[in-house]
Amino acid sequence: GELPHPFPLRDFVSGGVWAPRPRPELPVPLRLSVVAVEPQNLGGTSVKHLTISVAGNTHIMMTLGPRSAVTGWSLGFFEARGHGDAIVKPGTFPAGLPPKRSDCDCYYVLFTEGGGDPSRGRAEAFNFTVGVTPGNFRIDVWTTHLEAKSPQLQKEVEHAPSWVSLAAWVSEFQVHTMQV
C-alpha cells in the first residue's frame, strides 16, 4: 500500500524517482515500544490501556488501527485542560477522537518539533496512552531524516548539475502488529 504523507507529495512531484540506497548512519533512530499495558473494565467492556513510547527524529508520523479497536487516547489531554473544556480525570481520556479518514481504517498522528535535538537528551520524543479493545492492533510509524544521506546519495547530490533541484532524504518505516 501507499503510505500517507503529511504533505500530498504525489500531487507535487510528477515523474519523481524512488532511489533505494544503503542505510546511512542516522542521528536519532526511530524506536517505538509499549512500556505499559493496563487492563480496564469500562462498563462491561474489556479494554487495555497501552502506554506507548516513541523516539525518533523531528518529524514522526503514525497510523493506529483499525479504528474500531481504538476507544480513546491521551493525545489532546493538555489541549482539553488548557481550554477548560473538560476536566480530564486520571486514568481517563479527553472526549472525542478525530474524524474518519478516507484513505485508511486508522487514526493518523503527526508529531513535529523544531531544533536539532528533538528529544533534548531524553530517551523519547513523546509518549501517549491509547485504549484498545481485544483483537489485532497495528501501529505503523515512520520518520524522515532530511539531513541524513548515504555516501552514494551524497555523491549523486554533488554531481547533479546546478540547474537540477534534487530533493533527497532518508525515510525510516516500522510496522508493529500486536494481539491485544
mmCIF file of C-alpha atoms in Angstrom:
data_model
loop_
_atom_site.group_PDB
_atom_site.id
_atom_site.type_symbol
_atom_site.label_atom_id
_atom_site.label_comp_id
_atom_site.label_asym_id
_atom_site.label_seq_id
_atom_site.Cartn_x
_atom_site.Cartn_y
_atom_site.Cartn_z
ATOM 1 C CA GLY A 1 0.000 0.000 0.000
ATOM 2 C CA GLU A 2 0.902 3.631 -0.212
ATOM 3 C CA LEU A 3 1.995 5.457 2.925
ATOM 4 C CA PRO A 4 0.043 8.539 3.896
ATOM 5 C CA HIS A 5 2.392 11.517 3.854
ATOM 6 C CA PRO A 6 1.988 14.724 5.849
ATOM 7 C CA PHE A 7 2.003 16.583 2.546
ATOM 8 C CA PRO A 8 0.432 15.439 -0.753
ATOM 9 C CA LEU A 9 3.768 14.720 -2.413
ATOM 10 C CA ARG A 10 2.310 12.774 -5.313
ATOM 11 C CA ASP A 11 0.370 15.839 -6.487
ATOM 12 C CA PHE A 12 3.522 17.995 -6.496
ATOM 13 C CA VAL A 13 6.150 15.551 -7.779
ATOM 14 C CA SER A 14 5.128 14.013 -11.057
ATOM 15 C CA GLY A 15 7.596 11.616 -12.576
ATOM 16 C CA GLY A 16 9.750 11.513 -9.440
ATOM 17 C CA VAL A 17 12.136 8.624 -8.848
ATOM 18 C CA TRP A 18 12.435 6.322 -5.848
ATOM 19 C CA ALA A 19 16.140 5.559 -5.422
ATOM 20 C CA PRO A 20 16.804 2.862 -2.790
ATOM 21 C CA ARG A 21 20.275 3.221 -1.284
ATOM 22 C CA PRO A 22 22.159 1.648 1.637
ATOM 23 C CA ARG A 23 21.064 2.941 5.032
ATOM 24 C CA PRO A 24 23.219 5.831 6.295
ATOM 25 C CA GLU A 25 24.104 6.459 9.919
ATOM 26 C CA LEU A 26 21.011 8.048 11.465
ATOM 27 C CA PRO A 27 21.402 10.709 14.172
ATOM 28 C CA VAL A 28 18.206 9.701 16.031
ATOM 29 C CA PRO A 29 16.979 6.203 15.075
ATOM 30 C CA LEU A 30 13.255 5.530 15.186
ATOM 31 C CA ARG A 31 12.022 3.446 18.123
ATOM 32 C CA LEU A 32 8.532 2.579 19.318
ATOM 33 C CA SER A 33 7.866 0.471 22.401
ATOM 34 C CA VAL A 34 4.874 -0.466 24.524
ATOM 35 C CA VAL A 35 6.038 0.409 28.036
ATOM 36 C CA ALA A 36 2.871 -0.483 29.975
ATOM 37 C CA VAL A 37 -0.339 -2.468 29.497
ATOM 38 C CA GLU A 38 -3.161 -1.834 31.969
ATOM 39 C CA PRO A 39 -6.364 -3.896 31.681
ATOM 40 C CA GLN A 40 -9.536 -1.851 32.230
ATOM 41 C CA ASN A 41 -13.172 -2.855 32.585
ATOM 42 C CA LEU A 42 -15.306 0.042 31.442
ATOM 43 C CA GLY A 43 -18.997 -0.674 31.849
ATOM 44 C CA GLY A 44 -18.609 -4.358 30.999
ATOM 45 C CA THR A 45 -16.301 -3.673 28.041
ATOM 46 C CA SER A 46 -12.796 -5.117 28.229
ATOM 47 C CA VAL A 47 -10.212 -2.511 27.207
ATOM 48 C CA LYS A 48 -6.457 -2.324 27.624
ATOM 49 C CA HIS A 49 -4.634 0.966 28.039
ATOM 50 C CA LEU A 50 -1.316 0.729 26.188
ATOM 51 C CA THR A 51 1.319 3.321 27.067
ATOM 52 C CA ILE A 52 3.494 3.860 24.013
ATOM 53 C CA SER A 53 6.931 5.486 23.973
ATOM 54 C CA VAL A 54 8.278 6.905 20.708
ATOM 55 C CA ALA A 55 11.809 8.072 19.969
ATOM 56 C CA GLY A 56 12.915 9.459 16.651
ATOM 57 C CA ASN A 57 13.635 12.477 14.518
ATOM 58 C CA THR A 58 11.843 15.829 14.433
ATOM 59 C CA HIS A 59 9.040 14.563 12.144
ATOM 60 C CA ILE A 60 7.290 11.346 13.176
ATOM 61 C CA MET A 61 4.098 10.049 11.575
ATOM 62 C CA MET A 62 1.955 7.160 12.822
ATOM 63 C CA THR A 63 -1.212 5.315 11.978
ATOM 64 C CA LEU A 64 -3.138 3.405 14.642
ATOM 65 C CA GLY A 65 -5.769 0.894 13.662
ATOM 66 C CA PRO A 66 -8.153 -0.493 12.996
ATOM 67 C CA ARG A 67 -10.341 2.442 14.044
ATOM 68 C CA SER A 68 -12.871 0.135 15.688
ATOM 69 C CA ALA A 69 -10.185 -1.079 18.135
ATOM 70 C CA VAL A 70 -9.368 2.408 19.478
ATOM 71 C CA THR A 71 -11.608 3.592 22.330
ATOM 72 C CA GLY A 72 -9.684 6.749 23.243
ATOM 73 C CA TRP A 73 -6.233 8.235 23.690
ATOM 74 C CA SER A 74 -4.345 10.697 25.825
ATOM 75 C CA LEU A 75 -3.416 12.893 22.834
ATOM 76 C CA GLY A 76 -5.241 16.169 23.331
ATOM 77 C CA PHE A 77 -5.081 15.993 27.142
ATOM 78 C CA PHE A 78 -3.262 19.312 27.516
ATOM 79 C CA GLU A 79 -5.396 20.969 24.842
ATOM 80 C CA ALA A 80 -8.572 19.946 26.701
ATOM 81 C CA ARG A 81 -7.180 21.122 30.043
ATOM 82 C CA GLY A 82 -5.824 24.366 28.555
ATOM 83 C CA HIS A 83 -9.196 25.421 27.181
ATOM 84 C CA GLY A 84 -11.048 24.407 30.319
ATOM 85 C CA ASP A 85 -13.476 22.489 28.104
ATOM 86 C CA ALA A 86 -13.230 19.354 30.154
ATOM 87 C CA ILE A 87 -11.832 18.095 33.371
ATOM 88 C CA VAL A 88 -9.829 15.040 32.404
ATOM 89 C CA LYS A 89 -9.590 12.698 35.373
ATOM 90 C CA PRO A 90 -6.531 10.500 35.850
ATOM 91 C CA GLY A 91 -6.976 7.182 34.040
ATOM 92 C CA THR A 92 -9.477 8.639 31.561
ATOM 93 C CA PHE A 93 -9.083 10.165 28.113
ATOM 94 C CA PRO A 94 -10.201 13.510 26.676
ATOM 95 C CA ALA A 95 -13.577 13.301 24.932
ATOM 96 C CA GLY A 96 -13.691 12.570 21.222
ATOM 97 C CA LEU A 97 -11.402 11.172 18.570
ATOM 98 C CA PRO A 98 -10.541 12.641 15.161
ATOM 99 C CA PRO A 99 -12.970 12.136 12.258
ATOM 100 C CA LYS A 100 -12.701 9.165 9.904
ATOM 101 C CA ARG A 101 -10.044 9.314 7.191
ATOM 102 C CA SER A 102 -10.970 8.366 3.647
ATOM 103 C CA ASP A 103 -7.638 6.690 2.881
ATOM 104 C CA CYS A 104 -7.324 4.150 5.720
ATOM 105 C CA ASP A 105 -9.155 2.417 8.561
ATOM 106 C CA CYS A 106 -6.914 4.195 11.048
ATOM 107 C CA TYR A 107 -6.169 7.229 13.134
ATOM 108 C CA TYR A 108 -3.297 9.322 11.852
ATOM 109 C CA VAL A 109 -0.842 11.144 14.140
ATOM 110 C CA LEU A 110 1.745 13.699 13.011
ATOM 111 C CA PHE A 111 4.397 14.756 15.519
ATOM 112 C CA THR A 112 6.743 17.554 14.562
ATOM 113 C CA GLU A 113 9.245 19.504 16.575
ATOM 114 C CA GLY A 114 11.861 22.087 15.701
ATOM 115 C CA GLY A 115 15.530 22.032 16.546
ATOM 116 C CA GLY A 116 18.479 19.758 16.027
ATOM 117 C CA ASP A 117 17.914 17.535 19.069
ATOM 118 C CA PRO A 118 14.189 16.727 19.198
ATOM 119 C CA SER A 119 14.361 14.780 22.446
ATOM 120 C CA ARG A 120 16.678 17.332 24.100
ATOM 121 C CA GLY A 121 18.754 14.484 25.517
ATOM 122 C CA ARG A 122 15.726 12.467 26.637
ATOM 123 C CA ALA A 123 15.362 8.851 25.564
ATOM 124 C CA GLU A 124 11.970 9.548 23.949
ATOM 125 C CA ALA A 125 10.416 12.256 21.809
ATOM 126 C CA PHE A 126 6.924 11.704 23.257
ATOM 127 C CA ASN A 127 4.630 9.145 24.836
ATOM 128 C CA PHE A 128 0.892 8.623 24.953
ATOM 129 C CA THR A 129 -1.716 6.139 26.119
ATOM 130 C CA VAL A 130 -4.278 4.536 23.829
ATOM 131 C CA GLY A 131 -7.328 2.486 24.832
ATOM 132 C CA VAL A 132 -7.646 -0.669 22.710
ATOM 133 C CA THR A 133 -10.306 -3.408 22.610
ATOM 134 C CA PRO A 134 -9.234 -7.069 22.411
ATOM 135 C CA GLY A 135 -8.070 -8.243 18.986
ATOM 136 C CA ASN A 136 -5.483 -7.244 16.420
ATOM 137 C CA PHE A 137 -3.957 -3.796 16.728
ATOM 138 C CA ARG A 138 -1.390 -2.230 14.403
ATOM 139 C CA ILE A 139 0.830 0.817 14.622
ATOM 140 C CA ASP A 140 2.766 1.966 11.572
ATOM 141 C CA VAL A 141 5.389 4.559 12.421
ATOM 142 C CA TRP A 142 7.790 6.376 10.135
ATOM 143 C CA THR A 143 10.073 9.347 10.101
ATOM 144 C CA THR A 144 12.046 11.359 7.601
ATOM 145 C CA HIS A 145 15.683 12.279 8.075
ATOM 146 C CA LEU A 146 16.182 15.338 5.883
ATOM 147 C CA GLU A 147 19.812 15.763 6.953
ATOM 148 C CA ALA A 148 20.941 12.114 6.607
ATOM 149 C CA LYS A 149 22.272 10.901 3.287
ATOM 150 C CA SER A 150 24.143 7.722 2.439
ATOM 151 C CA PRO A 151 27.576 8.215 0.797
ATOM 152 C CA GLN A 152 26.065 7.059 -2.520
ATOM 153 C CA LEU A 153 23.203 9.547 -2.288
ATOM 154 C CA GLN A 154 25.535 12.368 -1.228
ATOM 155 C CA LYS A 155 27.709 11.651 -4.304
ATOM 156 C CA GLU A 156 24.641 11.887 -6.559
ATOM 157 C CA VAL A 157 23.648 15.212 -4.980
ATOM 158 C CA GLU A 158 27.173 16.606 -5.507
ATOM 159 C CA HIS A 159 27.276 15.511 -9.156
ATOM 160 C CA ALA A 160 23.887 16.923 -10.101
ATOM 161 C CA PRO A 161 24.005 19.941 -12.441
ATOM 162 C CA SER A 162 23.399 23.330 -10.803
ATOM 163 C CA TRP A 163 20.047 23.677 -12.593
ATOM 164 C CA VAL A 164 18.701 20.449 -11.020
ATOM 165 C CA SER A 165 16.746 20.672 -7.804
ATOM 166 C CA LEU A 166 17.332 17.367 -6.071
ATOM 167 C CA ALA A 167 15.201 16.614 -3.006
ATOM 168 C CA ALA A 168 16.854 13.737 -1.175
ATOM 169 C CA TRP A 169 16.070 12.325 2.257
ATOM 170 C CA VAL A 170 16.027 9.068 4.153
ATOM 171 C CA SER A 171 12.753 7.539 5.313
ATOM 172 C CA GLU A 172 12.579 5.035 8.144
ATOM 173 C CA PHE A 173 9.446 2.860 8.483
ATOM 174 C CA GLN A 174 8.343 0.268 11.053
ATOM 175 C CA VAL A 175 5.208 -1.856 11.422
ATOM 176 C CA HIS A 176 4.164 -3.040 14.889
ATOM 177 C CA THR A 177 1.364 -5.615 14.931
ATOM 178 C CA MET A 178 0.093 -6.987 18.228
ATOM 179 C CA GLN A 179 -2.664 -9.145 19.626
ATOM 180 C CA VAL A 180 -4.244 -7.202 22.497
#
